[in-house]
Amino acid sequence: MKRILFFASGTGSNVENIIHYFKKKNAVAIVGVFSNNPEAKVLEKAKNQNINSLVFNRTELNDGVVLKAIEKLRPDLIVLAGFLWKMPEEIVHQYHNKIINIHPALLPKYGGKGMYGLKVHQAVFENKEAATGITIHYVNEHYDEGEFIFQQSVNVEDCKTAEEIANKVQALEHDYFPQIIERLLTSNI
Ligand code: GAR
């Protein structure tokens, strides 16, 4: 049984989608949802699925408390799904190539600190980009800079608002993220 641990800060539509995807299969266990945000909707979603969660503050993330909590759960893969804080170096090194993130744009465009969620889509809209997409990548100590695992683009020329772009990108995330996670878990991990 492979073990996935999530880090998420917000709504958790990706977490929920991935939980559903693996429910039908018996090879993967979701061992926890960790969040920096006590108000995050993702925590309710975890509770509804009887998945353990942990809420932590910045000090706990950086002083080893969170690392200890991760170690206890023995994850094969740590999945950042809308997690907005930077992973500390200590965790990144200990889980080298075992932490992945999804970003709602075609990195290296529209990445970096402060680029998340609707802000990304607003920038894409304002720049009149013909296409945007998703990037799934390994996490290193810099925002949105780890090695790419997968990208998929979508045409957004017909989108009249940033929200319309967000909907198209979210559909891509929901289609591809579970499959890529499954591929990683069944390959070299
Ligand atoms: C997702 O679109 C994800 O790509 C994005 O946050 C959203 C979370 O949605 N992540 C970033 O912007 C990271 N820089 P969700 O909570 O509904 O899964």
PDB file of C-alpha atoms and ligand atoms in Angstrom:
ATOM      1  CA  MET A   1       0.000   0.000   0.000  1.00  0.00           C
ATOM      2  CA  LYS A   2       1.505   3.357  -1.041  1.00  0.00           C
ATOM      3  CA  ARG A   3       0.934   6.268   1.300  1.00  0.00           C
ATOM      4  CA  ILE A   4       0.044   9.848   0.292  1.00  0.00           C
ATOM      5  CA  LEU A   5       0.209  12.848   2.606  1.00  0.00           C
ATOM      6  CA  PHE A   6      -1.373  16.138   1.500  1.00  0.00           C
ATOM      7  CA  PHE A   7      -0.431  19.710   2.330  1.00  0.00           C
ATOM      8  CA  ALA A   8      -3.178  22.196   1.458  1.00  0.00           C
ATOM      9  CA  SER A   9      -4.211  25.716   2.489  1.00  0.00           C
ATOM     10  CA  GLY A  10      -7.627  26.214   0.929  1.00  0.00           C
ATOM     11  CA  THR A  11     -10.718  24.671  -0.592  1.00  0.00           C
ATOM     12  CA  GLY A  12      -9.266  21.281  -1.311  1.00  0.00           C
ATOM     13  CA  SER A  13     -11.045  20.427  -4.540  1.00  0.00           C
ATOM     14  CA  ASN A  14      -7.890  18.641  -5.725  1.00  0.00           C
ATOM     15  CA  VAL A  15      -7.510  16.759  -2.442  1.00  0.00           C
ATOM     16  CA  GLU A  16     -11.135  15.655  -2.624  1.00  0.00           C
ATOM     17  CA  ASN A  17     -10.811  14.631  -6.263  1.00  0.00           C
ATOM     18  CA  ILE A  18      -7.669  12.596  -5.575  1.00  0.00           C
ATOM     19  CA  ILE A  19      -9.273  10.900  -2.547  1.00  0.00           C
ATOM     20  CA  HIS A  20     -12.204   9.841  -4.752  1.00  0.00           C
ATOM     21  CA  TYR A  21      -9.896   8.626  -7.494  1.00  0.00           C
ATOM     22  CA  PHE A  22      -7.995   6.297  -5.186  1.00  0.00           C
ATOM     23  CA  LYS A  23     -11.052   5.131  -3.268  1.00  0.00           C
ATOM     24  CA  LYS A  24     -11.933   2.785  -6.114  1.00  0.00           C
ATOM     25  CA  LYS A  25      -8.425   1.324  -6.044  1.00  0.00           C
ATOM     26  CA  ASN A  26      -6.887  -0.483  -3.125  1.00  0.00           C
ATOM     27  CA  ALA A  27      -3.248   0.271  -3.687  1.00  0.00           C
ATOM     28  CA  VAL A  28      -3.101   3.748  -2.166  1.00  0.00           C
ATOM     29  CA  ALA A  29      -3.866   5.119   1.302  1.00  0.00           C
ATOM     30  CA  ILE A  30      -4.352   8.796   2.102  1.00  0.00           C
ATOM     31  CA  VAL A  31      -2.607   9.083   5.456  1.00  0.00           C
ATOM     32  CA  GLY A  32      -3.228  12.730   6.310  1.00  0.00           C
ATOM     33  CA  VAL A  33      -4.031  16.295   5.358  1.00  0.00           C
ATOM     34  CA  PHE A  34      -1.734  18.946   6.821  1.00  0.00           C
ATOM     35  CA  SER A  35      -2.708  22.616   6.699  1.00  0.00           C
ATOM     36  CA  ASN A  36      -1.399  25.991   7.814  1.00  0.00           C
ATOM     37  CA  ASN A  37      -4.936  27.376   7.725  1.00  0.00           C
ATOM     38  CA  PRO A  38      -7.345  26.401  10.514  1.00  0.00           C
ATOM     39  CA  GLU A  39     -10.239  27.785   8.422  1.00  0.00           C
ATOM     40  CA  ALA A  40      -9.382  25.784   5.306  1.00  0.00           C
ATOM     41  CA  LYS A  41     -12.321  23.951   3.756  1.00  0.00           C
ATOM     42  CA  VAL A  42      -9.983  21.090   2.991  1.00  0.00           C
ATOM     43  CA  LEU A  43     -10.008  20.193   6.692  1.00  0.00           C
ATOM     44  CA  GLU A  44     -13.777  19.545   6.607  1.00  0.00           C
ATOM     45  CA  LYS A  45     -13.280  17.424   3.520  1.00  0.00           C
ATOM     46  CA  ALA A  46     -10.637  15.352   5.298  1.00  0.00           C
ATOM     47  CA  LYS A  47     -12.896  14.914   8.316  1.00  0.00           C
ATOM     48  CA  ASN A  48     -15.795  13.754   6.136  1.00  0.00           C
ATOM     49  CA  GLN A  49     -13.517  11.080   4.697  1.00  0.00           C
ATOM     50  CA  ASN A  50     -12.148  10.063   8.127  1.00  0.00           C
ATOM     51  CA  ILE A  51      -8.685  11.233   7.199  1.00  0.00           C
ATOM     52  CA  ASN A  52      -6.460  12.601   9.959  1.00  0.00           C
ATOM     53  CA  SER A  53      -5.478  16.229   9.729  1.00  0.00           C
ATOM     54  CA  LEU A  54      -2.948  18.502  11.370  1.00  0.00           C
ATOM     55  CA  VAL A  55      -2.996  22.290  11.563  1.00  0.00           C
ATOM     56  CA  PHE A  56       0.359  23.933  12.142  1.00  0.00           C
ATOM     57  CA  ASN A  57       1.816  27.427  12.378  1.00  0.00           C
ATOM     58  CA  ARG A  58       4.931  28.819  10.739  1.00  0.00           C
ATOM     59  CA  THR A  59       7.141  28.093  13.736  1.00  0.00           C
ATOM     60  CA  GLU A  60       6.048  24.456  13.820  1.00  0.00           C
ATOM     61  CA  LEU A  61       6.680  24.147  10.088  1.00  0.00           C
ATOM     62  CA  ASN A  62      10.199  25.475  10.441  1.00  0.00           C
ATOM     63  CA  ASP A  63      11.385  24.065  13.779  1.00  0.00           C
ATOM     64  CA  GLY A  64      10.959  20.351  13.079  1.00  0.00           C
ATOM     65  CA  VAL A  65       7.512  19.744  14.618  1.00  0.00           C
ATOM     66  CA  VAL A  66       5.925  19.227  11.207  1.00  0.00           C
ATOM     67  CA  LEU A  67       8.848  17.097  10.017  1.00  0.00           C
ATOM     68  CA  LYS A  68       8.343  14.784  13.004  1.00  0.00           C
ATOM     69  CA  ALA A  69       4.635  14.532  12.245  1.00  0.00           C
ATOM     70  CA  ILE A  70       5.459  13.648   8.615  1.00  0.00           C
ATOM     71  CA  GLU A  71       7.938  10.972   9.691  1.00  0.00           C
ATOM     72  CA  LYS A  72       5.318   9.311  11.880  1.00  0.00           C
ATOM     73  CA  LEU A  73       3.043   8.891   8.865  1.00  0.00           C
ATOM     74  CA  ARG A  74       5.777   7.355   6.631  1.00  0.00           C
ATOM     75  CA  PRO A  75       4.478   8.833   3.340  1.00  0.00           C
ATOM     76  CA  ASP A  76       5.725   7.563  -0.022  1.00  0.00           C
ATOM     77  CA  LEU A  77       4.637  10.825  -1.625  1.00  0.00           C
ATOM     78  CA  ILE A  78       3.856  14.276  -0.215  1.00  0.00           C
ATOM     79  CA  VAL A  79       1.411  16.147  -2.428  1.00  0.00           C
ATOM     80  CA  LEU A  80       1.048  19.926  -2.240  1.00  0.00           C
ATOM     81  CA  ALA A  81      -2.414  20.813  -3.521  1.00  0.00           C
ATOM     82  CA  GLY A  82      -2.970  24.529  -3.086  1.00  0.00           C
ATOM     83  CA  PHE A  83      -0.405  24.825  -0.292  1.00  0.00           C
ATOM     84  CA  LEU A  84       0.745  28.427  -0.076  1.00  0.00           C
ATOM     85  CA  TRP A  85       3.726  28.376   2.270  1.00  0.00           C
ATOM     86  CA  LYS A  86       7.252  27.497   1.316  1.00  0.00           C
ATOM     87  CA  MET A  87       8.463  24.048   2.356  1.00  0.00           C
ATOM     88  CA  PRO A  88      11.501  24.359   4.644  1.00  0.00           C
ATOM     89  CA  GLU A  89      14.818  23.082   3.339  1.00  0.00           C
ATOM     90  CA  GLU A  90      15.019  20.396   6.000  1.00  0.00           C
ATOM     91  CA  ILE A  91      11.803  18.754   4.793  1.00  0.00           C
ATOM     92  CA  VAL A  92      12.710  19.197   1.115  1.00  0.00           C
ATOM     93  CA  HIS A  93      16.064  17.482   1.662  1.00  0.00           C
ATOM     94  CA  GLN A  94      14.693  14.645   3.742  1.00  0.00           C
ATOM     95  CA  TYR A  95      11.990  13.945   1.154  1.00  0.00           C
ATOM     96  CA  HIS A  96      14.039  14.631  -1.975  1.00  0.00           C
ATOM     97  CA  ASN A  97      11.932  13.846  -5.079  1.00  0.00           C
ATOM     98  CA  LYS A  98       9.064  12.741  -2.875  1.00  0.00           C
ATOM     99  CA  ILE A  99       7.295  16.098  -2.677  1.00  0.00           C
ATOM    100  CA  ILE A 100       5.288  17.322  -5.646  1.00  0.00           C
ATOM    101  CA  ASN A 101       3.258  20.457  -6.276  1.00  0.00           C
ATOM    102  CA  ILE A 102       0.629  21.481  -8.776  1.00  0.00           C
ATOM    103  CA  HIS A 103       0.727  24.997 -10.157  1.00  0.00           C
ATOM    104  CA  PRO A 104      -2.167  26.444 -12.178  1.00  0.00           C
ATOM    105  CA  ALA A 105      -0.086  27.811 -15.064  1.00  0.00           C
ATOM    106  CA  LEU A 106       2.604  26.808 -17.521  1.00  0.00           C
ATOM    107  CA  LEU A 107       5.719  27.393 -15.430  1.00  0.00           C
ATOM    108  CA  PRO A 108       8.143  29.145 -15.583  1.00  0.00           C
ATOM    109  CA  LYS A 109       5.467  31.653 -16.594  1.00  0.00           C
ATOM    110  CA  TYR A 110       3.235  33.010 -13.822  1.00  0.00           C
ATOM    111  CA  GLY A 111       5.081  31.345 -10.949  1.00  0.00           C
ATOM    112  CA  GLY A 112       6.928  32.455  -7.851  1.00  0.00           C
ATOM    113  CA  LYS A 113       6.019  33.933  -4.495  1.00  0.00           C
ATOM    114  CA  GLY A 114       2.552  35.462  -4.380  1.00  0.00           C
ATOM    115  CA  MET A 115       1.408  33.761  -7.584  1.00  0.00           C
ATOM    116  CA  TYR A 116      -1.392  31.448  -6.566  1.00  0.00           C
ATOM    117  CA  GLY A 117      -5.011  30.732  -7.322  1.00  0.00           C
ATOM    118  CA  LEU A 118      -6.995  33.459  -9.057  1.00  0.00           C
ATOM    119  CA  LYS A 119      -4.023  35.852  -9.079  1.00  0.00           C
ATOM    120  CA  VAL A 120      -2.377  33.587 -11.622  1.00  0.00           C
ATOM    121  CA  HIS A 121      -5.448  33.515 -13.851  1.00  0.00           C
ATOM    122  CA  GLN A 122      -5.909  37.275 -13.574  1.00  0.00           C
ATOM    123  CA  ALA A 123      -2.365  37.810 -14.818  1.00  0.00           C
ATOM    124  CA  VAL A 124      -2.911  35.356 -17.680  1.00  0.00           C
ATOM    125  CA  PHE A 125      -6.160  37.168 -18.580  1.00  0.00           C
ATOM    126  CA  GLU A 126      -4.626  40.637 -18.419  1.00  0.00           C
ATOM    127  CA  ASN A 127      -1.742  39.554 -20.642  1.00  0.00           C
ATOM    128  CA  LYS A 128      -4.245  38.162 -23.195  1.00  0.00           C
ATOM    129  CA  GLU A 129      -2.473  34.804 -23.314  1.00  0.00           C
ATOM    130  CA  ALA A 130      -3.910  32.429 -25.892  1.00  0.00           C
ATOM    131  CA  ALA A 131      -3.090  29.422 -23.725  1.00  0.00           C
ATOM    132  CA  THR A 132      -2.370  28.529 -20.140  1.00  0.00           C
ATOM    133  CA  GLY A 133      -2.342  25.226 -18.303  1.00  0.00           C
ATOM    134  CA  ILE A 134      -1.000  23.236 -15.387  1.00  0.00           C
ATOM    135  CA  THR A 135       2.452  22.225 -14.216  1.00  0.00           C
ATOM    136  CA  ILE A 136       3.139  19.343 -11.849  1.00  0.00           C
ATOM    137  CA  HIS A 137       6.681  19.490 -10.511  1.00  0.00           C
ATOM    138  CA  TYR A 138       9.004  18.285  -7.787  1.00  0.00           C
ATOM    139  CA  VAL A 139       9.404  20.708  -4.910  1.00  0.00           C
ATOM    140  CA  ASN A 140      12.747  22.224  -4.087  1.00  0.00           C
ATOM    141  CA  GLU A 141      13.612  25.066  -1.737  1.00  0.00           C
ATOM    142  CA  HIS A 142      12.446  27.775  -4.166  1.00  0.00           C
ATOM    143  CA  TYR A 143       8.836  28.558  -5.080  1.00  0.00           C
ATOM    144  CA  ASP A 144       7.724  26.817  -8.268  1.00  0.00           C
ATOM    145  CA  GLU A 145      11.236  25.930  -9.436  1.00  0.00           C
ATOM    146  CA  GLY A 146      11.645  22.182  -9.015  1.00  0.00           C
ATOM    147  CA  GLU A 147      12.016  19.775 -11.932  1.00  0.00           C
ATOM    148  CA  PHE A 148       8.902  19.459 -14.089  1.00  0.00           C
ATOM    149  CA  ILE A 149       7.059  16.159 -14.121  1.00  0.00           C
ATOM    150  CA  PHE A 150       4.127  17.064 -16.352  1.00  0.00           C
ATOM    151  CA  GLN A 151       2.546  19.984 -18.178  1.00  0.00           C
ATOM    152  CA  GLN A 152      -0.719  20.288 -20.043  1.00  0.00           C
ATOM    153  CA  SER A 153      -1.946  23.371 -21.838  1.00  0.00           C
ATOM    154  CA  VAL A 154      -5.428  24.611 -22.681  1.00  0.00           C
ATOM    155  CA  ASN A 155      -6.618  27.282 -25.077  1.00  0.00           C
ATOM    156  CA  VAL A 156      -8.220  30.226 -23.279  1.00  0.00           C
ATOM    157  CA  GLU A 157      -8.788  32.636 -26.178  1.00  0.00           C
ATOM    158  CA  ASP A 158     -12.553  32.325 -25.705  1.00  0.00           C
ATOM    159  CA  CYS A 159     -12.439  33.155 -21.949  1.00  0.00           C
ATOM    160  CA  LYS A 160     -14.028  36.493 -21.032  1.00  0.00           C
ATOM    161  CA  THR A 161     -12.968  36.546 -17.367  1.00  0.00           C
ATOM    162  CA  ALA A 162     -10.188  35.230 -15.159  1.00  0.00           C
ATOM    163  CA  GLU A 163     -12.790  32.993 -13.489  1.00  0.00           C
ATOM    164  CA  GLU A 164     -13.516  31.277 -16.799  1.00  0.00           C
ATOM    165  CA  ILE A 165      -9.802  30.598 -17.166  1.00  0.00           C
ATOM    166  CA  ALA A 166      -9.745  29.255 -13.592  1.00  0.00           C
ATOM    167  CA  ASN A 167     -12.540  26.812 -14.423  1.00  0.00           C
ATOM    168  CA  LYS A 168     -10.728  25.477 -17.474  1.00  0.00           C
ATOM    169  CA  VAL A 169      -7.491  25.054 -15.530  1.00  0.00           C
ATOM    170  CA  GLN A 170      -9.255  23.371 -12.618  1.00  0.00           C
ATOM    171  CA  ALA A 171     -10.791  20.850 -15.019  1.00  0.00           C
ATOM    172  CA  LEU A 172      -7.272  20.001 -16.232  1.00  0.00           C
ATOM    173  CA  GLU A 173      -6.042  19.641 -12.651  1.00  0.00           C
ATOM    174  CA  HIS A 174      -8.854  17.267 -11.803  1.00  0.00           C
ATOM    175  CA  ASP A 175      -8.273  15.196 -14.946  1.00  0.00           C
ATOM    176  CA  TYR A 176      -4.515  14.855 -14.731  1.00  0.00           C
ATOM    177  CA  PHE A 177      -3.290  15.234 -11.156  1.00  0.00           C
ATOM    178  CA  PRO A 178      -4.589  11.855  -9.874  1.00  0.00           C
ATOM    179  CA  GLN A 179      -3.190  10.038 -12.902  1.00  0.00           C
ATOM    180  CA  ILE A 180       0.242  11.593 -12.529  1.00  0.00           C
ATOM    181  CA  ILE A 181       0.305  10.737  -8.828  1.00  0.00           C
ATOM    182  CA  GLU A 182      -0.634   7.162  -9.638  1.00  0.00           C
ATOM    183  CA  ARG A 183       2.102   6.981 -12.257  1.00  0.00           C
ATOM    184  CA  LEU A 184       4.696   8.231  -9.776  1.00  0.00           C
ATOM    185  CA  LEU A 185       3.556   5.822  -7.082  1.00  0.00           C
ATOM    186  CA  THR A 186       3.721   2.835  -9.383  1.00  0.00           C
ATOM    187  CA  SER A 187       7.092   3.731 -10.911  1.00  0.00           C
ATOM    188  CA  ASN A 188      10.235   4.448  -8.995  1.00  0.00           C
ATOM    189  CA  ILE A 189       9.005   5.363  -5.515  1.00  0.00           C
TER     190      ILE A 189
HETATM  191  C1  GAR B   1      -5.133  24.895  -7.418  1.00  0.00           C
HETATM  192  O1  GAR B   1      -5.570  25.497  -8.608  1.00  0.00           O
HETATM  193  C2  GAR B   1      -3.625  24.828  -7.393  1.00  0.00           C
HETATM  194  O2  GAR B   1      -3.064  24.655  -8.663  1.00  0.00           O
HETATM  195  C3  GAR B   1      -3.305  26.186  -6.832  1.00  0.00           C
HETATM  196  O3  GAR B   1      -4.245  26.391  -5.822  1.00  0.00           O
HETATM  197  C4  GAR B   1      -5.470  25.782  -6.222  1.00  0.00           C
HETATM  198  C5  GAR B   1      -6.019  25.003  -5.061  1.00  0.00           C
HETATM  199  O4  GAR B   1      -7.330  24.601  -5.331  1.00  0.00           O
HETATM  200  N1  GAR B   1      -1.962  26.232  -6.342  1.00  0.00           N
HETATM  201  C6  GAR B   1      -1.186  27.309  -6.444  1.00  0.00           C
HETATM  202  O5  GAR B   1      -1.574  28.346  -6.942  1.00  0.00           O
HETATM  203  C7  GAR B   1       0.226  27.143  -5.881  1.00  0.00           C
HETATM  204  N2  GAR B   1       1.052  28.216  -6.265  1.00  0.00           N
HETATM  205  P1  GAR B   1      -8.046  23.514  -4.447  1.00  0.00           P
HETATM  206  O6  GAR B   1      -7.858  23.938  -2.997  1.00  0.00           O
HETATM  207  O7  GAR B   1      -9.486  23.603  -4.852  1.00  0.00           O
HETATM  208  O8  GAR B   1      -7.422  22.185  -4.742  1.00  0.00           O
END
